[in-house]
Coordinates of C-alpha atoms and ligand atoms in Angstrom, one line a residue:
M1 CA -16.8 -29.0 5.5
G2 CA -20.6 -29.3 5.0
T3 CA -22.1 -33.1 4.5
L4 CA -25.3 -32.6 2.6
A5 CA -25.0 -33.5 -1.2
G6 CA -26.2 -29.8 -1.7
T7 CA -23.6 -28.3 0.6
D8 CA -20.7 -30.7 -1.3
D9 CA -22.0 -29.7 -4.6
L10 CA -22.0 -26.1 -3.7
F11 CA -18.6 -26.3 -2.4
E12 CA -17.4 -27.9 -5.7
K13 CA -19.1 -25.4 -7.9
I14 CA -17.5 -22.4 -5.5
S15 CA -13.9 -24.2 -5.8
Q16 CA -14.3 -24.6 -9.5
L17 CA -15.1 -20.8 -9.7
K18 CA -12.6 -19.3 -7.5
R19 CA -10.0 -21.2 -9.5
Q20 CA -11.3 -19.9 -12.9
K21 CA -11.8 -16.4 -11.9
Q22 CA -8.5 -16.4 -9.7
A23 CA -10.8 -15.2 -6.9
V24 CA -10.0 -15.0 -3.1
I25 CA -12.6 -15.3 -0.5
L26 CA -12.1 -13.5 2.7
A27 CA -14.6 -14.5 5.8
H28 CA -15.2 -13.1 9.2
Y29 CA -15.2 -15.6 12.1
Y30 CA -19.0 -14.8 12.4
Q31 CA -19.8 -16.4 9.1
E32 CA -21.7 -19.7 9.2
P33 CA -19.2 -22.7 9.5
D34 CA -19.7 -23.5 5.8
I35 CA -18.8 -20.0 4.5
Q36 CA -15.8 -20.3 7.1
D37 CA -14.7 -23.6 5.7
I38 CA -14.6 -22.7 1.9
A39 CA -12.9 -19.2 2.8
D40 CA -9.0 -18.7 1.9
H41 CA -8.8 -16.5 4.7
V42 CA -10.9 -16.5 8.3
G43 CA -9.7 -13.8 10.4
D44 CA -10.8 -11.0 12.6
S45 CA -11.3 -7.2 10.8
L46 CA -7.5 -6.2 11.4
E47 CA -6.2 -9.7 9.6
L48 CA -9.0 -9.6 7.1
A49 CA -7.9 -5.7 6.1
R50 CA -4.3 -7.1 5.8
A51 CA -5.2 -9.8 3.6
A52 CA -7.2 -7.5 1.4
Q53 CA -4.5 -5.3 1.3
R54 CA -1.9 -7.9 -0.1
T55 CA -4.0 -10.0 -2.1
E56 CA -3.3 -10.2 -5.9
A57 CA -6.3 -11.8 -6.5
P58 CA -8.5 -9.5 -9.3
L59 CA -11.7 -10.6 -7.2
I60 CA -12.4 -10.4 -3.5
V61 CA -15.4 -12.3 -2.2
F62 CA -15.7 -10.4 1.0
A63 CA -18.1 -12.6 3.3
G64 CA -18.5 -10.2 6.2
V65 CA -20.6 -7.2 6.8
H66 CA -20.7 -3.8 4.5
F67 CA -17.6 -1.8 6.3
M68 CA -15.3 -4.7 6.2
A69 CA -15.7 -5.3 2.3
E70 CA -15.6 -1.4 2.0
G71 CA -12.3 -1.6 3.9
A72 CA -11.1 -3.8 1.3
K73 CA -11.9 -1.3 -1.5
I74 CA -10.3 1.3 0.1
L75 CA -6.8 -0.3 0.7
N76 CA -7.1 -2.3 -2.5
P77 CA -8.9 -0.1 -5.0
S78 CA -8.0 -2.1 -8.1
R79 CA -9.4 -5.2 -7.2
K80 CA -13.1 -5.9 -7.6
V81 CA -14.7 -6.5 -4.2
V82 CA -18.2 -8.1 -4.4
M83 CA -20.1 -9.2 -1.0
P84 CA -22.9 -12.2 -0.8
D85 CA -25.6 -9.5 0.6
L86 CA -25.3 -5.9 0.5
R87 CA -27.7 -5.3 3.3
A88 CA -25.0 -7.2 5.9
G89 CA -24.5 -3.9 7.6
C90 CA -23.8 -3.2 11.2
S91 CA -25.7 -1.8 14.1
L92 CA -22.4 0.1 15.6
S93 CA -21.3 1.6 12.2
D94 CA -25.2 2.9 11.9
S95 CA -25.1 4.4 15.1
C96 CA -23.0 7.1 13.7
P97 CA -24.0 9.0 11.1
P98 CA -21.5 11.2 9.0
D99 CA -23.6 14.3 9.5
A100 CA -24.3 14.3 13.1
F101 CA -20.5 13.0 13.5
A102 CA -19.2 16.1 11.6
R103 CA -21.1 18.4 13.9
F104 CA -19.7 16.5 17.0
R105 CA -16.5 16.7 15.7
A106 CA -16.5 20.4 14.9
K107 CA -17.1 20.9 18.8
H108 CA -13.8 19.5 19.3
P109 CA -11.5 20.7 16.9
D110 CA -8.5 20.1 19.0
H111 CA -9.3 16.2 19.8
F112 CA -7.5 13.6 18.1
V113 CA -10.0 11.5 16.4
V114 CA -9.9 7.6 16.7
T115 CA -12.4 5.4 15.2
Y116 CA -13.1 1.9 15.5
I117 CA -13.2 0.3 12.0
N118 CA -16.7 -0.6 12.6
C119 CA -17.8 2.6 10.6
S120 CA -18.4 3.7 7.1
A121 CA -15.9 5.2 4.8
A122 CA -17.5 8.5 5.4
I123 CA -16.8 8.4 9.1
K124 CA -13.1 7.0 8.4
A125 CA -12.4 10.0 5.8
Q126 CA -13.2 12.4 9.2
S127 CA -10.6 10.4 11.1
D128 CA -6.9 10.9 12.4
V129 CA -6.6 7.1 12.9
I130 CA -8.5 4.0 12.9
C131 CA -8.3 1.1 15.2
T132 CA -9.7 -2.8 15.6
S133 CA -10.2 -4.6 18.7
S134 CA -7.2 -5.9 18.5
N135 CA -4.8 -3.0 18.5
A136 CA -7.0 -0.3 20.0
V137 CA -4.8 0.0 23.1
K138 CA -1.8 -0.3 21.0
I139 CA -2.9 2.5 18.7
V140 CA -4.0 5.1 21.7
N141 CA -0.7 4.5 23.2
R142 CA 0.8 5.9 20.4
I143 CA -1.0 9.4 20.6
P144 CA 1.0 12.3 22.0
R145 CA -0.1 12.7 25.9
D146 CA -1.1 16.0 25.6
R147 CA -3.6 15.3 22.8
P148 CA -7.2 15.2 24.2
I149 CA -8.9 12.0 22.5
L150 CA -12.6 11.6 20.8
F151 CA -13.1 7.9 20.3
A152 CA -16.2 6.5 18.0
P153 CA -18.5 4.8 17.3
D154 CA -18.5 2.0 20.2
R155 CA -19.0 3.4 23.8
N156 CA -18.2 0.0 25.5
L157 CA -14.8 -0.4 23.6
G158 CA -13.9 3.2 24.1
A159 CA -14.2 2.9 27.8
Y160 CA -12.6 -0.5 28.2
V161 CA -9.7 1.4 26.1
A162 CA -9.4 4.4 28.4
K163 CA -9.2 2.1 31.2
Q164 CA -6.4 0.1 30.0
T165 CA -4.3 3.1 28.6
G166 CA -5.2 5.4 31.5
R167 CA -6.1 8.4 28.9
E168 CA -9.4 10.3 29.2
M169 CA -11.5 9.8 26.0
L170 CA -14.6 11.7 24.9
L171 CA -16.6 8.9 23.6
W172 CA -19.4 8.9 20.9
Q173 CA -22.5 6.9 22.3
G174 CA -22.8 3.6 19.9
A175 CA -23.3 0.2 20.6
C176 CA -23.2 -3.4 19.1
I177 CA -26.9 -4.8 19.3
V178 CA -25.3 -8.5 19.8
H179 CA -22.5 -7.5 22.5
E180 CA -25.1 -5.6 24.7
T181 CA -27.6 -8.7 24.7
F182 CA -25.7 -10.9 27.2
S183 CA -27.2 -11.2 30.3
E184 CA -24.6 -10.6 33.2
R185 CA -27.3 -12.1 35.8
K186 CA -27.2 -15.7 33.5
I187 CA -23.4 -15.7 33.6
I188 CA -23.2 -15.4 37.2
D189 CA -25.7 -18.4 37.5
L190 CA -23.6 -20.4 34.6
Q191 CA -20.4 -19.1 36.6
I192 CA -21.3 -20.3 39.7
R193 CA -22.7 -23.9 38.4
N194 CA -19.3 -24.0 36.3
P195 CA -16.8 -22.7 38.9
E196 CA -14.0 -24.1 36.9
A197 CA -15.4 -22.3 33.7
E198 CA -13.3 -19.2 32.4
L199 CA -15.4 -15.9 31.0
I200 CA -13.6 -14.5 27.9
A201 CA -15.2 -11.3 26.0
H202 CA -15.2 -9.3 23.3
P203 CA -14.5 -5.6 24.2
E204 CA -17.7 -4.6 22.3
C205 CA -19.5 -6.2 25.7
E206 CA -20.6 -3.6 28.4
P207 CA -18.1 -2.5 31.2
T208 CA -20.0 -4.4 34.0
L209 CA -19.4 -8.0 31.8
L210 CA -16.0 -7.0 30.9
S211 CA -15.0 -6.3 34.9
R212 CA -15.8 -9.8 35.2
A213 CA -13.8 -11.3 32.4
A214 CA -10.6 -13.1 33.0
F215 CA -9.8 -12.4 29.5
V216 CA -11.0 -9.7 27.2
G217 CA -10.2 -9.5 23.4
S218 CA -10.6 -9.3 19.4
T219 CA -12.1 -13.0 17.9
S220 CA -8.7 -13.8 16.9
A221 CA -7.3 -13.2 20.3
L222 CA -10.1 -15.0 22.1
L223 CA -9.3 -17.9 19.9
N224 CA -6.0 -17.8 20.5
H225 CA -6.5 -17.6 24.2
V226 CA -8.6 -21.0 24.3
I227 CA -6.1 -22.7 21.9
E228 CA -3.1 -21.7 24.3
S229 CA -4.6 -21.8 27.7
P230 CA -4.3 -24.6 30.0
K231 CA -7.9 -24.0 31.1
Q232 CA -10.4 -26.5 29.9
T233 CA -13.9 -24.6 30.2
F234 CA -14.7 -21.3 28.7
I235 CA -18.1 -19.1 29.0
V236 CA -17.6 -17.3 25.5
A237 CA -19.1 -13.8 25.2
T238 CA -19.0 -13.1 21.7
E239 CA -20.9 -13.9 18.6
E240 CA -21.6 -17.5 18.5
G241 CA -19.7 -18.2 15.1
I242 CA -16.3 -17.9 16.8
L243 CA -17.1 -21.2 18.3
H244 CA -16.7 -23.0 14.9
Q245 CA -12.9 -22.2 14.8
M246 CA -12.7 -22.9 18.4
R247 CA -14.4 -26.2 18.1
K248 CA -11.9 -27.2 15.4
K249 CA -8.8 -25.8 16.7
A250 CA -9.3 -26.8 20.1
P251 CA -11.1 -29.8 20.0
G252 CA -10.9 -31.0 23.7
K253 CA -12.1 -28.2 25.2
N254 CA -15.7 -27.3 26.7
L255 CA -17.1 -24.1 25.4
I256 CA -20.3 -22.6 26.7
P257 CA -21.9 -19.6 24.7
A258 CA -22.8 -16.7 27.0
P259 CA -26.6 -16.6 27.1
P260 CA -28.6 -13.3 25.8
N261 CA -31.2 -11.6 28.0
Q262 CA -34.1 -13.2 26.2
N263 CA -34.4 -17.1 25.0
C264 CA -33.6 -15.9 21.6
S265 CA -30.5 -16.2 19.2
C266 CA -29.5 -12.9 19.9
N267 CA -25.9 -13.8 20.3
E268 CA -25.8 -14.3 16.4
C269 CA -25.2 -11.0 14.5
P270 CA -28.4 -10.7 12.1
F271 CA -26.2 -8.9 9.7
M272 CA -23.2 -11.5 9.6
K273 CA -25.7 -14.5 9.1
L274 CA -27.4 -12.4 5.9
N275 CA -24.6 -14.3 3.8
T276 CA -25.5 -17.9 3.0
L277 CA -23.4 -20.4 1.2
E278 CA -25.8 -20.0 -1.8
K279 CA -25.3 -16.2 -2.0
V280 CA -21.4 -16.8 -2.0
Y281 CA -21.8 -18.9 -5.0
A282 CA -24.1 -16.4 -6.4
C283 CA -22.1 -13.5 -5.9
L284 CA -18.9 -15.3 -7.0
K285 CA -20.6 -16.3 -10.6
T286 CA -22.3 -12.9 -11.2
E287 CA -19.5 -10.7 -9.3
A288 CA -22.2 -8.6 -7.9
P289 CA -23.3 -7.0 -5.6
E290 CA -20.1 -4.8 -6.0
I291 CA -18.7 -2.4 -3.6
T292 CA -17.8 0.8 -4.6
V293 CA -16.6 4.2 -2.9
P294 CA -16.2 7.3 -4.3
E295 CA -12.7 8.4 -5.3
D296 CA -12.3 11.5 -2.6
V297 CA -13.8 9.8 0.0
R298 CA -11.7 6.5 -0.5
E299 CA -8.8 8.5 -0.5
K300 CA -9.3 10.6 2.7
A301 CA -10.6 7.1 4.3
L302 CA -6.7 5.6 3.3
V303 CA -5.1 7.9 5.3
P304 CA -6.1 6.8 9.0
L305 CA -6.7 3.2 7.6
Q306 CA -3.2 2.9 6.7
R307 CA -2.0 4.7 9.5
M308 CA -3.4 2.1 11.9
L309 CA -1.6 -0.6 9.6
D310 CA 1.7 1.2 9.9
W311 CA 1.1 1.6 13.8
S312 CA 0.0 -2.0 14.4
K313 CA 3.4 -3.4 13.0
Ligands
13P401 P1 -12.8 -8.6 15.4 O1 -12.2 -7.5 15.0 O2 -12.6 -8.8 16.8 O3 -13.0 -9.7 14.7 O4 -14.5 -7.8 16.0 C1 -15.6 -7.9 14.8 C2 -16.7 -7.3 15.0 O5 -17.5 -6.7 14.1 C3 -17.0 -7.5 16.5 O6 -18.3 -7.5 16.5
SF4_402 FE1 -21.6 -4.9 13.7 FE2 -22.1 -5.9 16.0 FE3 -22.5 -7.6 13.9 FE4 -20.3 -7.0 14.8 S1 -21.5 -8.2 15.9 S2 -20.8 -6.6 12.9 S3 -20.4 -5.2 15.8 S4 -23.7 -5.7 14.6

């Protein structure tokens, strides 16, 4: 929890409003620590989608990025879904525009379309099944082996899943600006200086980095790995927000954030970090900005999203 008087005051105001409005706050691991601490549920994309679907709260404050809040609305349309900053998008989602994707699909009509949850509702509506980084291998393994597969939008996750499942997959060439920023050379330097450290990585990282990693998984899987592993030191190749929960839940472990290429904070997701505690308070108070999805798109997007939830039980 925050220590500044202003922060404590905001925590109190947010808690009061939350009780008054019977709201629920869902936060992704890449949110700033104070937002994670005030949230009712902190999780990876799959866990947050499940929490959004089962909540009975009339108001969902989604502290994450747009495709996540949109997913909550698709799964639980009778709830009002708001997010702290509507500009919190995702470079991966933006790398797959609906019209271009429709043309790509039309060229491969026999392919089973698997899309990573980091995409817009309009892309989900054109998909056969959705996956997240925590269930992608399981989902692809459910597809009959005689069906060719088209995977979008993340080429890195796609290549990783193709390798794990032995399936050939046609990949949309999208990528995440944060996960493609890590410097392999600097990571090798770190490993030489810390030979006891284990490299763990999110599957949105590039294949060469993933091939060096001892463990690859979603944000939740990385967190659980750090908690459960007998190892003491980890080089963590994903957005730095996850370190907050790792420090809380595995206090004795040494965590080294994987260094980006430049001397910048490029291992912070600029979209996730648009959300602040002040904006969480403001959106809870004003119940805006609200997420809306046209009903025809929502109905089409729900089919592959629900299929993912059924297939990953
Ligand atoms: P997770 O589902 O692993 O939390 O990933 C979400 C994401 O946006 C990674 O960049
Ligand atoms: Fe999108 Fe990358 Fe940010 Fe995740 S870290 S929300 S994939 S831009």
